[in-house]
PDB file of C-alpha atoms in Angstrom:
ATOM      1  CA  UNK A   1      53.857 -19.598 -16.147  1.00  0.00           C
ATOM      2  CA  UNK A   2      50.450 -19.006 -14.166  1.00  0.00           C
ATOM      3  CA  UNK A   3      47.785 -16.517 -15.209  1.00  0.00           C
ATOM      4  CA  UNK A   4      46.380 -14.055 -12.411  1.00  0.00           C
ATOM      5  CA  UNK A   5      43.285 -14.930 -12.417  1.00  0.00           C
ATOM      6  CA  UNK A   6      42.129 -11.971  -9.701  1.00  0.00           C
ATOM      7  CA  UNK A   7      42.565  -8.514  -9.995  1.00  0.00           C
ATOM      8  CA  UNK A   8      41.369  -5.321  -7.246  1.00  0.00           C
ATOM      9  CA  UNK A   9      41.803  -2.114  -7.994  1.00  0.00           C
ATOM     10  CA  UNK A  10      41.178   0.775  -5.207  1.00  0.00           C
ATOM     11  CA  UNK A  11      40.502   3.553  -7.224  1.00  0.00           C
ATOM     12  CA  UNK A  12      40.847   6.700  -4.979  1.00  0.00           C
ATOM     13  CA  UNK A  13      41.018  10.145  -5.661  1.00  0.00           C
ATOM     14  CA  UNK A  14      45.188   9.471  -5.715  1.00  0.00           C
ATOM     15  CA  UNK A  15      45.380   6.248  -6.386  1.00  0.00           C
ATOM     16  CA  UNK A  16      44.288   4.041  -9.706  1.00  0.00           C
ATOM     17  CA  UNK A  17      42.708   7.063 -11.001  1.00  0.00           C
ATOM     18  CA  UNK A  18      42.138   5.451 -14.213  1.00  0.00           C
ATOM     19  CA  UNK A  19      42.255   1.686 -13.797  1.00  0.00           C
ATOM     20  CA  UNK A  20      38.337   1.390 -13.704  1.00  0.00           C
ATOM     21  CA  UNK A  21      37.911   2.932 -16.710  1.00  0.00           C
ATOM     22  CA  UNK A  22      40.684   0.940 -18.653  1.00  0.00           C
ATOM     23  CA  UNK A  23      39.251  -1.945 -17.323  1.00  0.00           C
ATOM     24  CA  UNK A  24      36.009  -1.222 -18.315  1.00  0.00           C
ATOM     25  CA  UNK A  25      37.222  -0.202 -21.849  1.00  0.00           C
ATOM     26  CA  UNK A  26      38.861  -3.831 -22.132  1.00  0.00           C
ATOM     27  CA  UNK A  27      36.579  -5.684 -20.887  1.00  0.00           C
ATOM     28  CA  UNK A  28      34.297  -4.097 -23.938  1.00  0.00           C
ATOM     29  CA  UNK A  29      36.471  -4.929 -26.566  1.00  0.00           C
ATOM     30  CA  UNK A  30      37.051  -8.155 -25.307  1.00  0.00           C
ATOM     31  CA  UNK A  31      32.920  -8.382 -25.876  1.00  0.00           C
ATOM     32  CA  UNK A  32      33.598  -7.084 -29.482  1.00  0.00           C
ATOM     33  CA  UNK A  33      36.304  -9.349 -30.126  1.00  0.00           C
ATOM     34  CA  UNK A  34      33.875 -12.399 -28.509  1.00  0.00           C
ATOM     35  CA  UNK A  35      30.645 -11.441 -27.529  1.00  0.00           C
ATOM     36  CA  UNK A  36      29.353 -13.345 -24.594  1.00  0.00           C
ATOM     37  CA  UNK A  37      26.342 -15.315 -24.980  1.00  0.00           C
ATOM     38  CA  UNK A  38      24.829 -13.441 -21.784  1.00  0.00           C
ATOM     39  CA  UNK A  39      25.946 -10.095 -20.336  1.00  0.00           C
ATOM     40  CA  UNK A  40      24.498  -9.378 -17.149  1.00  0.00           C
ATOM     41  CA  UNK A  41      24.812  -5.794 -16.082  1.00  0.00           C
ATOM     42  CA  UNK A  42      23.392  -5.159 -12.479  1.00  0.00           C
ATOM     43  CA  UNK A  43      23.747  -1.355 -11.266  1.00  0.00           C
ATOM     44  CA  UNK A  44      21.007   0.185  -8.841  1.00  0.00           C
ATOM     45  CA  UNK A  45      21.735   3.808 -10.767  1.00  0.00           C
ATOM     46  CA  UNK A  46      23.254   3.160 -13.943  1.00  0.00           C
ATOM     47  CA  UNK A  47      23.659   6.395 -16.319  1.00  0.00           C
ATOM     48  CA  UNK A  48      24.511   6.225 -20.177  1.00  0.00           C
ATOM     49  CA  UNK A  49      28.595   7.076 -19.794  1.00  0.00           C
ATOM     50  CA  UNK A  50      31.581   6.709 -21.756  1.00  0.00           C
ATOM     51  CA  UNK A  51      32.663   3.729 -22.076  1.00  0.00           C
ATOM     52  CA  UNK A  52      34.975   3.306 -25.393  1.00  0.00           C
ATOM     53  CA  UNK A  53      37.024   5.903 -25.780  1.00  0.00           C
ATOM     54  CA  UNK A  54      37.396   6.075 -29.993  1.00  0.00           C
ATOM     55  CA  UNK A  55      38.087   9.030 -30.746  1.00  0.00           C
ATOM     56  CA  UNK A  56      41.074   8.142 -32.830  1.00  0.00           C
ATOM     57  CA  UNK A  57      39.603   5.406 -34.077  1.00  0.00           C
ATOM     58  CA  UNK A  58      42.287   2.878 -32.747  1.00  0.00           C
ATOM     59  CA  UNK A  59      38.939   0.612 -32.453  1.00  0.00           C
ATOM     60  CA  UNK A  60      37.501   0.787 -36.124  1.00  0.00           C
ATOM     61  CA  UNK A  61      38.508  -2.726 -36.741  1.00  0.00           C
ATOM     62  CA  UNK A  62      36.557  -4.076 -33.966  1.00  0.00           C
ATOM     63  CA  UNK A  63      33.685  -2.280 -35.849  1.00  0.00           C
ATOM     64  CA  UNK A  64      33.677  -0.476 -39.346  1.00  0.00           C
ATOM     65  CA  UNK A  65      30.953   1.485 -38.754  1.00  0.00           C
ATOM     66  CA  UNK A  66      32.424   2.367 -35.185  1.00  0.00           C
ATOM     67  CA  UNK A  67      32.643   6.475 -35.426  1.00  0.00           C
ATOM     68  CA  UNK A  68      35.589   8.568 -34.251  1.00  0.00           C
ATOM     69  CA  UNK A  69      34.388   9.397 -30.907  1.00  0.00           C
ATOM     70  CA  UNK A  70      34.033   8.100 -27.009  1.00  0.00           C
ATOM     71  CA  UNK A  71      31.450   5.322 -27.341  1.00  0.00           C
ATOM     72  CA  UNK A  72      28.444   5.261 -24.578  1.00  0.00           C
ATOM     73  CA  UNK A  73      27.173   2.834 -22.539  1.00  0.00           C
ATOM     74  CA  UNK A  74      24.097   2.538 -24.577  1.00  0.00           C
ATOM     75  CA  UNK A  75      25.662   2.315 -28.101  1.00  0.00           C
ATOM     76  CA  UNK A  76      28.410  -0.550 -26.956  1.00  0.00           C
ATOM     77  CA  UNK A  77      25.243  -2.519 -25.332  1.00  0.00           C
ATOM     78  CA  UNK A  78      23.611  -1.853 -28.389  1.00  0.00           C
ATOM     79  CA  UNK A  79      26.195  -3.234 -30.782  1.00  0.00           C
ATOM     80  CA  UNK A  80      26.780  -6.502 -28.467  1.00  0.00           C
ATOM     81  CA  UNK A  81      23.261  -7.608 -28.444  1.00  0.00           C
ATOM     82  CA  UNK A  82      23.211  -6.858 -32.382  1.00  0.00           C
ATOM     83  CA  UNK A  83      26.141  -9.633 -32.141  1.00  0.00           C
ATOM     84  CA  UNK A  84      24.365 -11.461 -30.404  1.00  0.00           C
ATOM     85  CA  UNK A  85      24.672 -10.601 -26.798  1.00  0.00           C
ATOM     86  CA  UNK A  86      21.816 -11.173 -24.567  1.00  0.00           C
ATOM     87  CA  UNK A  87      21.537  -8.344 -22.191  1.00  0.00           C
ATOM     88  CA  UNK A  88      20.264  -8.708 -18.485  1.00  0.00           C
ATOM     89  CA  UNK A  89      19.772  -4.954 -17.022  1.00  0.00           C
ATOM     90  CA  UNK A  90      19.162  -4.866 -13.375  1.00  0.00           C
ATOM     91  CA  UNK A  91      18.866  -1.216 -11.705  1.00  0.00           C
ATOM     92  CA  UNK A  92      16.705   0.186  -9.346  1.00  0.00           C
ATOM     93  CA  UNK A  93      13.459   1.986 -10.534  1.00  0.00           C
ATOM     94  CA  UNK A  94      14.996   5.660 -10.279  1.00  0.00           C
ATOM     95  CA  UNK A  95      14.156   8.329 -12.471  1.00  0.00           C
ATOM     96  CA  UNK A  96      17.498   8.661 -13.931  1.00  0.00           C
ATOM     97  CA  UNK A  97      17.730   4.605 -14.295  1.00  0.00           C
ATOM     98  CA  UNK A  98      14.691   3.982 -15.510  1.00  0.00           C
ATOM     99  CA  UNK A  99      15.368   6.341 -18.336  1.00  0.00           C
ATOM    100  CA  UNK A 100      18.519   4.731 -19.237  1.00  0.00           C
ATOM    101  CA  UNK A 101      16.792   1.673 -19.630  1.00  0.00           C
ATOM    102  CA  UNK A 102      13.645   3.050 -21.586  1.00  0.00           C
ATOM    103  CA  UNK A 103      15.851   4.915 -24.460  1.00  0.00           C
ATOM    104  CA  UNK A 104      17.870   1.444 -24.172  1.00  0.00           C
ATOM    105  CA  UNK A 105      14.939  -0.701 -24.354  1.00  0.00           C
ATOM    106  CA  UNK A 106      13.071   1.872 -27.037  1.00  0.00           C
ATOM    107  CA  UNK A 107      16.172   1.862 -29.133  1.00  0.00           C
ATOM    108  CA  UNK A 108      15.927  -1.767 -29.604  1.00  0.00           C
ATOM    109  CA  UNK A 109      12.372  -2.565 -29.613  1.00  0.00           C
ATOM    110  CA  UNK A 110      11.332  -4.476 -32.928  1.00  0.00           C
ATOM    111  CA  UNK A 111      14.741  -4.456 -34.317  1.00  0.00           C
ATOM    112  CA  UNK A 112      16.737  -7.091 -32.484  1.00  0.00           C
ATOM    113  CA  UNK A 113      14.895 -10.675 -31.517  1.00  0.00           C
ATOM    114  CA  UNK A 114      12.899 -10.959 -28.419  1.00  0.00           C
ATOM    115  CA  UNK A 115      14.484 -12.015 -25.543  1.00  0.00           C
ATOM    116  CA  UNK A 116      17.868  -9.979 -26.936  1.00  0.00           C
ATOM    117  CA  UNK A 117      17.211  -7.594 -23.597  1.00  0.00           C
ATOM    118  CA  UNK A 118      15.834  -7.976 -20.248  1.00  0.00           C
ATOM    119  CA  UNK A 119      15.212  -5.158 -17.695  1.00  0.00           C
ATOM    120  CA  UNK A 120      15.092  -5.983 -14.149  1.00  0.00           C
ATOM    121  CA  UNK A 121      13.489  -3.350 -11.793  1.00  0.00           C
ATOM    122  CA  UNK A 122      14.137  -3.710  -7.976  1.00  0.00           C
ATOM    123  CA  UNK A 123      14.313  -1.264  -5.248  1.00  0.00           C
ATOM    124  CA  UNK A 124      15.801  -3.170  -3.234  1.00  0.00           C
ATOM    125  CA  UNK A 125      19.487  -3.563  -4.979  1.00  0.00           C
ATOM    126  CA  UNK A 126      22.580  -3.079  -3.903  1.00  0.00           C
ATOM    127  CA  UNK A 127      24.397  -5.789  -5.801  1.00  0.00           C
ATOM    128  CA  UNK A 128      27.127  -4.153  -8.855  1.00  0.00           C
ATOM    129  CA  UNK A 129      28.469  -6.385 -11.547  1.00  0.00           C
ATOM    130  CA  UNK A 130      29.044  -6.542 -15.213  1.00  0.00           C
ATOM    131  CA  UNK A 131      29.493 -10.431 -16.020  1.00  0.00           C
ATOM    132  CA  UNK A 132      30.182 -12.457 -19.022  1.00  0.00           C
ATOM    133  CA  UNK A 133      30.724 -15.251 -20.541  1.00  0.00           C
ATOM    134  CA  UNK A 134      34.892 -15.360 -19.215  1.00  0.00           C
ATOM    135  CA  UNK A 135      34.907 -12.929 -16.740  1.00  0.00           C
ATOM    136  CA  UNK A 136      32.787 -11.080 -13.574  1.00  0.00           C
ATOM    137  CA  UNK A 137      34.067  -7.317 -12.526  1.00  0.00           C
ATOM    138  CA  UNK A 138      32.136  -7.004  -9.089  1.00  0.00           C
ATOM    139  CA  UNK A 139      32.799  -4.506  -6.061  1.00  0.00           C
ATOM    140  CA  UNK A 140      31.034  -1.099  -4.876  1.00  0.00           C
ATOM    141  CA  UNK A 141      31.142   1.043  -7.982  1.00  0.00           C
ATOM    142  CA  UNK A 142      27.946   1.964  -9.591  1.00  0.00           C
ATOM    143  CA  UNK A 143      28.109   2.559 -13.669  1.00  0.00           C
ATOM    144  CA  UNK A 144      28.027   6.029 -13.350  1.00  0.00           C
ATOM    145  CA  UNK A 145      30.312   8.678 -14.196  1.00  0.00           C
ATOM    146  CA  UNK A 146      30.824   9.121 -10.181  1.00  0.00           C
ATOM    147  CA  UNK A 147      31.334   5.300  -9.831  1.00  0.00           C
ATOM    148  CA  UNK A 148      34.275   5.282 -12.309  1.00  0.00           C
ATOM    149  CA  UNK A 149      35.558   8.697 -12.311  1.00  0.00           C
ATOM    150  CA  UNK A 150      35.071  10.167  -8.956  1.00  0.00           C
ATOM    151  CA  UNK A 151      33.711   7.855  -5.724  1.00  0.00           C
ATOM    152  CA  UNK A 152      36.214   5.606  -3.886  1.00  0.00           C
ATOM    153  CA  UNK A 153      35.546   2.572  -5.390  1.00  0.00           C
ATOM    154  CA  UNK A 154      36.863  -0.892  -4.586  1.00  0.00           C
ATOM    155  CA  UNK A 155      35.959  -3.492  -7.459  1.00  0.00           C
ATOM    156  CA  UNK A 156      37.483  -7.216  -8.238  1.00  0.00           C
ATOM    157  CA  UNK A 157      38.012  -8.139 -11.749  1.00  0.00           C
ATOM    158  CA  UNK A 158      37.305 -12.043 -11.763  1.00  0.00           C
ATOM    159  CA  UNK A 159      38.683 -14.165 -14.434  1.00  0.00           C
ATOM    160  CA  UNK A 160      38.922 -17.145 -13.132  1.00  0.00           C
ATOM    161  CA  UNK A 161      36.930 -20.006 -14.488  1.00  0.00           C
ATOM    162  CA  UNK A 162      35.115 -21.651 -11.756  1.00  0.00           C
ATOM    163  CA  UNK A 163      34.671 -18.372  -9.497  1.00  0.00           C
ATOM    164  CA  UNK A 164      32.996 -16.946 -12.710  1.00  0.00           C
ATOM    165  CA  UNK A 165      30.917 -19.451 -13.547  1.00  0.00           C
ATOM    166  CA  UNK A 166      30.006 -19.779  -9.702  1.00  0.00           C
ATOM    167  CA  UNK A 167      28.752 -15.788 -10.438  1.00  0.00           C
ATOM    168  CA  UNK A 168      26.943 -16.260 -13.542  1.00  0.00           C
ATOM    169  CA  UNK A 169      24.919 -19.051 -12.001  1.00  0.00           C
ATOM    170  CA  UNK A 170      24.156 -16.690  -9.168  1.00  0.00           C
ATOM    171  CA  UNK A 171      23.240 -13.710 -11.482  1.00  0.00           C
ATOM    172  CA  UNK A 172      21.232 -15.545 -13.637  1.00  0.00           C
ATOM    173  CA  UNK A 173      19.495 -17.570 -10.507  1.00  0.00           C
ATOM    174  CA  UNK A 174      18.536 -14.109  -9.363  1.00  0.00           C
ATOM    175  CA  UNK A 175      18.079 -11.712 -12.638  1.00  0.00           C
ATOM    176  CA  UNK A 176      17.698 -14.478 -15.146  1.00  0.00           C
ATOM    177  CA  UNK A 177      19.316 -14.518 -18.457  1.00  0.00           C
ATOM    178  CA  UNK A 178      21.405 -17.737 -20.080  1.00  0.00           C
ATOM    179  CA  UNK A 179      23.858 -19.563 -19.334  1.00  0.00           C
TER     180      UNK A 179
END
């Protein structure tokens, strides 16, 4: 029996209306489960959403301390790089994004080892991803509440060994990061 290895999802206002955000949600507790070694999240506006929908705390065992709520972006990038996780954040420098990053960055400032999160400014970025150590979700969505709830979004869920280690060599060739 093969594995897919590829998955798209159109998400249109009719159409996979809730796909991204499943995805998204797995793809997080996957991290819980194993934490990459490198996550490399690369968004030109990237806003602190909802990403793990707890709120009947069907996810407690992935973390005791996990509270009965919907998890944001933030806290769940938080947690990982408390596991562990080194973070690569790559946005453009807009208000809105660079303020996500700050509280991110301010949040973890002298309590997690150096190196545990890098911010990469460019204003020139158009590139989306979220890429780990097993798998690469790339496409047109931005990680914003429009990118995953409301925008016509196309994105490609890669899981496929060599096609994501191909992308984590590119992402870390251009934002840095491990491998």
């Amino acid at each position: 029996m093969s594995q897919i290895t590829t998955r798209q999802i159109l998400r249109t206002s009719s159409a996979s209306r809730n796909e991204i955000r499943e995805v998204l949600q797995g793809l997080f507790v996957r991290e819980f489960l194993k934490p990459s070694r490198c996550l490399w999240l690369v968004s030109p506006w990237v806003r602190d959403i909802e990403v793990l929908d707890n709120q009947t705390a069907a996810f407690r065992s992935l973390d005791p301390e996990l509270s009965p709520t919907r998890l944001r972006l933030s806290d769940v990038l938080r947690r990982l790089m408390n596991r562990g996780t080194r973070l690569v954040l790559a946005t453009r420098s807009e208000p809105e994004s660079v303020r996500f990053c700050k509280a991110l960055h301010d949040s973890v400032v002298g309590r997690l080892p150096s190196g545990s999160l890098t911010l990469f400014k460019r204003d020139v970025l158009h590139a989306k991803g979220l890429i780990g150590d097993d798998f690469g979700l790339t496409g047109s969505m931005n990680f914003t509440y429009s990118g995953i709830e409301i925008q016509t979004e196309l994105v490609t869920l890669q899981r496929d060994p060599a096609q994501v280690a191909s992308l984590r060599v590119s992402f870390h060739r251009e934002y840095g990061g491990v491998l």
